[in-house]
Amino acid sequence: MASANDPFQFQEFEEAASLLEADRDATTITIDDEDTKAEKQRIAAGFIPDGDDEDRLASDDKTELLSGQKKSAPFWTFEYYQQFFDIETHHVRERIIGSMVPWPRKNFIHVYLRRNPDLYGPFWICTTLVFAIAISGNISTFLGKLGKPNYKYTPEFGKVTIAATAIFSYAWLVPLALWGFLLWRNNKAMNLVTYSFMEIICVYGYSLAIYIPAVVLWILPYEWLRWCSIMVALCLSGSVLVMTFWPAVRDDHPKMIIATMSAIVVLNTLLAVGCKVYFFSKPETLIPVEHAPAAEPFIV
Amino acid sequence: LSDEASRPFAGLSDVSISEDIPVEGDISVPMGSSRRDDEFSTLDEPVKETILRDLRAVGNKFIHVLYPKRSSALLRDWDLWGPLLLCVTLALLLQGGSADSDDQGGPQFAEVFVIIWFGSIIITLNSKLLGGTISFFQSLCVLGYCIMPLTVAMAVCRIVLVGGSGPVSFGVRLVVVTASFGWSTFASTAFLADSQPANRKALVVYPVFLFYFVIGWMVLTFSPAQ
């Protein structure tokens, strides 16, 4: 700073304003109160805070504030990834429930993530879904062909790889594309709300959580049940995604809004229907042979 | 000449050593290993003893998995021989099914290997990222050793399948596999969960549950060639 004569001499630091006048280019740090910053964001996003269920989440804010600012390490160190696992059991539980129950005013990222996106949820939900699809598909094929004389049970283990490829590419490539797209649109139309890449991955990962019970339900060989559950899961998961990304595209050109939202919903639908069609063959018709002697059962 | 040579050591001539201080001792040049290493030097013992010591260590850990108390034997002296042995045994037992002729059958040898080792590594990374105090190889060791109940269940299943593959045999196999899956999960969480703070225990236990569930599924769905 000022005196370089005696390094051990106590220096009186002048007011920050006068220092800034002296050197305009000096770096300045403003430490905003965490709560007021979050408040500004919420008001910008059109979210009016709810009274009672903020209390539990607010206490988490205080602990985070007390523990200090997040350090950011370079991305090749272990500590960099550790910051994405800074969650507790009840956080994960709340986030999963929040992804299944879309509430009109609650934006998933603002309410549940609160600047603390995690990689635990997306990764393990995707892994569970992969194995759930493979195992349920195998069980349903087995149950469907149970009575047939020629049927030889096979575990169909190769399908795990296919399921893993499909689900992990949906959960990681689509957020990447969406993030890039939002970044590009942000240059054109100034949006108040921007989401970081990790937050988008987090939302997509948690939005897949509703499919796990749906997939387990598909074991039962009733077509109407399968289509009902897929519709319900699609609606819930799609609405969570739409409501989350609405503030980010709201200020944009209407055509862009429609294009983005429909792309999100269509990709979600494609994943769900594609998984159902590929892994869960239609249960074979129980019409006995005398009705249609020449027809082979049609297996999808 | 002697003057030149002795000048650097000029002061030495002034040093005198009094007679009462005994200056004695021995100088031993260490032949490649210091005194401390002698206790651990295993180069001179017969090969049988070396192998038996390792086998005893592995067997000791098997016993600790059978009766999972909170002892630190598995953690302190970790080794990866046991997990390797169990993994190879399990992968070999999973061969010889109807998989060999089909293209969509059971897991291949390499697939079992990859699932077990890759799965263990991922679970270890997960627990370390969540702030666990257990080291990388200790965790691999624990997860590998706790596959033992499932390997035993696989052997039992193959024996049961020799008798027949009807619903009765399936029921027996289901019970055996479920019991051993529960045993594996319980044994490994007895070691792993302690290294985590209380508010994250479930986050660490769930991947372990999933891991043994998938292995149990592979064991249960093994169908023999006809």
PDB file of C-alpha atoms in Angstrom, chain A residues 131 157, chain B residues 80 82-94 107-124 139-148 150-151 154 207 211-212 214-216 218-219:
ATOM      1  CA  PHE A 131     -30.645 -50.525 -13.562  1.00  0.00           C
ATOM      2  CA  PHE A 157     -27.561 -58.138 -19.630  1.00  0.00           C
TER       3      PHE A 157
ATOM      4  CA  LEU B  80      -6.645 -56.487  -2.426  1.00  0.00           C
ATOM      5  CA  GLY B  82      -9.171 -61.196  -1.186  1.00  0.00           C
ATOM      6  CA  PRO B  83     -11.318 -59.014  -3.444  1.00  0.00           C
ATOM      7  CA  LEU B  84      -9.439 -60.251  -6.497  1.00  0.00           C
ATOM      8  CA  LEU B  85      -9.934 -63.859  -5.483  1.00  0.00           C
ATOM      9  CA  LEU B  86     -13.637 -63.325  -4.825  1.00  0.00           C
ATOM     10  CA  CYS B  87     -14.158 -61.386  -8.041  1.00  0.00           C
ATOM     11  CA  VAL B  88     -12.493 -64.045 -10.178  1.00  0.00           C
ATOM     12  CA  THR B  89     -14.422 -66.822  -8.414  1.00  0.00           C
ATOM     13  CA  LEU B  90     -17.736 -65.036  -8.876  1.00  0.00           C
ATOM     14  CA  ALA B  91     -17.036 -64.240 -12.521  1.00  0.00           C
ATOM     15  CA  LEU B  92     -16.046 -67.850 -13.203  1.00  0.00           C
ATOM     16  CA  LEU B  93     -19.148 -69.185 -11.467  1.00  0.00           C
ATOM     17  CA  LEU B  94     -21.293 -66.882 -13.584  1.00  0.00           C
ATOM     18  CA  PRO B 107     -22.845 -61.088 -18.139  1.00  0.00           C
ATOM     19  CA  GLN B 108     -19.546 -62.039 -19.671  1.00  0.00           C
ATOM     20  CA  PHE B 109     -16.462 -62.554 -17.527  1.00  0.00           C
ATOM     21  CA  ALA B 110     -15.129 -59.127 -18.379  1.00  0.00           C
ATOM     22  CA  GLU B 111     -18.481 -57.519 -17.635  1.00  0.00           C
ATOM     23  CA  VAL B 112     -18.560 -58.969 -14.128  1.00  0.00           C
ATOM     24  CA  PHE B 113     -15.021 -57.765 -13.532  1.00  0.00           C
ATOM     25  CA  VAL B 114     -15.802 -54.284 -14.795  1.00  0.00           C
ATOM     26  CA  ILE B 115     -18.975 -54.010 -12.764  1.00  0.00           C
ATOM     27  CA  ILE B 116     -17.334 -55.097  -9.543  1.00  0.00           C
ATOM     28  CA  TRP B 117     -14.169 -53.032  -9.822  1.00  0.00           C
ATOM     29  CA  PHE B 118     -15.637 -50.025 -11.555  1.00  0.00           C
ATOM     30  CA  GLY B 119     -18.569 -50.057  -9.160  1.00  0.00           C
ATOM     31  CA  SER B 120     -16.273 -50.246  -6.137  1.00  0.00           C
ATOM     32  CA  ILE B 121     -14.166 -47.379  -7.434  1.00  0.00           C
ATOM     33  CA  ILE B 122     -17.223 -45.222  -8.047  1.00  0.00           C
ATOM     34  CA  ILE B 123     -18.624 -45.917  -4.601  1.00  0.00           C
ATOM     35  CA  THR B 124     -15.251 -45.139  -3.047  1.00  0.00           C
ATOM     36  CA  SER B 139     -12.691 -48.717   0.932  1.00  0.00           C
ATOM     37  CA  LEU B 140     -11.934 -50.910  -2.085  1.00  0.00           C
ATOM     38  CA  CYS B 141     -10.772 -53.603   0.318  1.00  0.00           C
ATOM     39  CA  VAL B 142     -13.960 -53.479   2.389  1.00  0.00           C
ATOM     40  CA  LEU B 143     -16.279 -53.483  -0.614  1.00  0.00           C
ATOM     41  CA  GLY B 144     -14.378 -56.342  -2.208  1.00  0.00           C
ATOM     42  CA  TYR B 145     -14.329 -58.529   0.870  1.00  0.00           C
ATOM     43  CA  CYS B 146     -18.026 -57.995   1.494  1.00  0.00           C
ATOM     44  CA  ILE B 147     -18.789 -59.676  -1.838  1.00  0.00           C
ATOM     45  CA  MET B 148     -18.008 -62.955  -0.079  1.00  0.00           C
ATOM     46  CA  LEU B 150     -22.781 -63.270  -2.537  1.00  0.00           C
ATOM     47  CA  THR B 151     -20.045 -65.546  -3.878  1.00  0.00           C
ATOM     48  CA  MET B 154     -23.634 -68.145  -6.120  1.00  0.00           C
ATOM     49  CA  PRO B 207     -24.833 -46.706  -3.513  1.00  0.00           C
ATOM     50  CA  PHE B 211     -24.072 -52.210  -5.913  1.00  0.00           C
ATOM     51  CA  TYR B 212     -24.844 -55.387  -4.001  1.00  0.00           C
ATOM     52  CA  VAL B 214     -27.047 -55.482  -8.931  1.00  0.00           C
ATOM     53  CA  ILE B 215     -24.578 -58.246  -8.077  1.00  0.00           C
ATOM     54  CA  GLY B 216     -27.356 -60.154  -6.320  1.00  0.00           C
ATOM     55  CA  MET B 218     -26.722 -61.216 -11.579  1.00  0.00           C
ATOM     56  CA  VAL B 219     -26.440 -64.156  -9.190  1.00  0.00           C
TER      57      VAL B 219
END
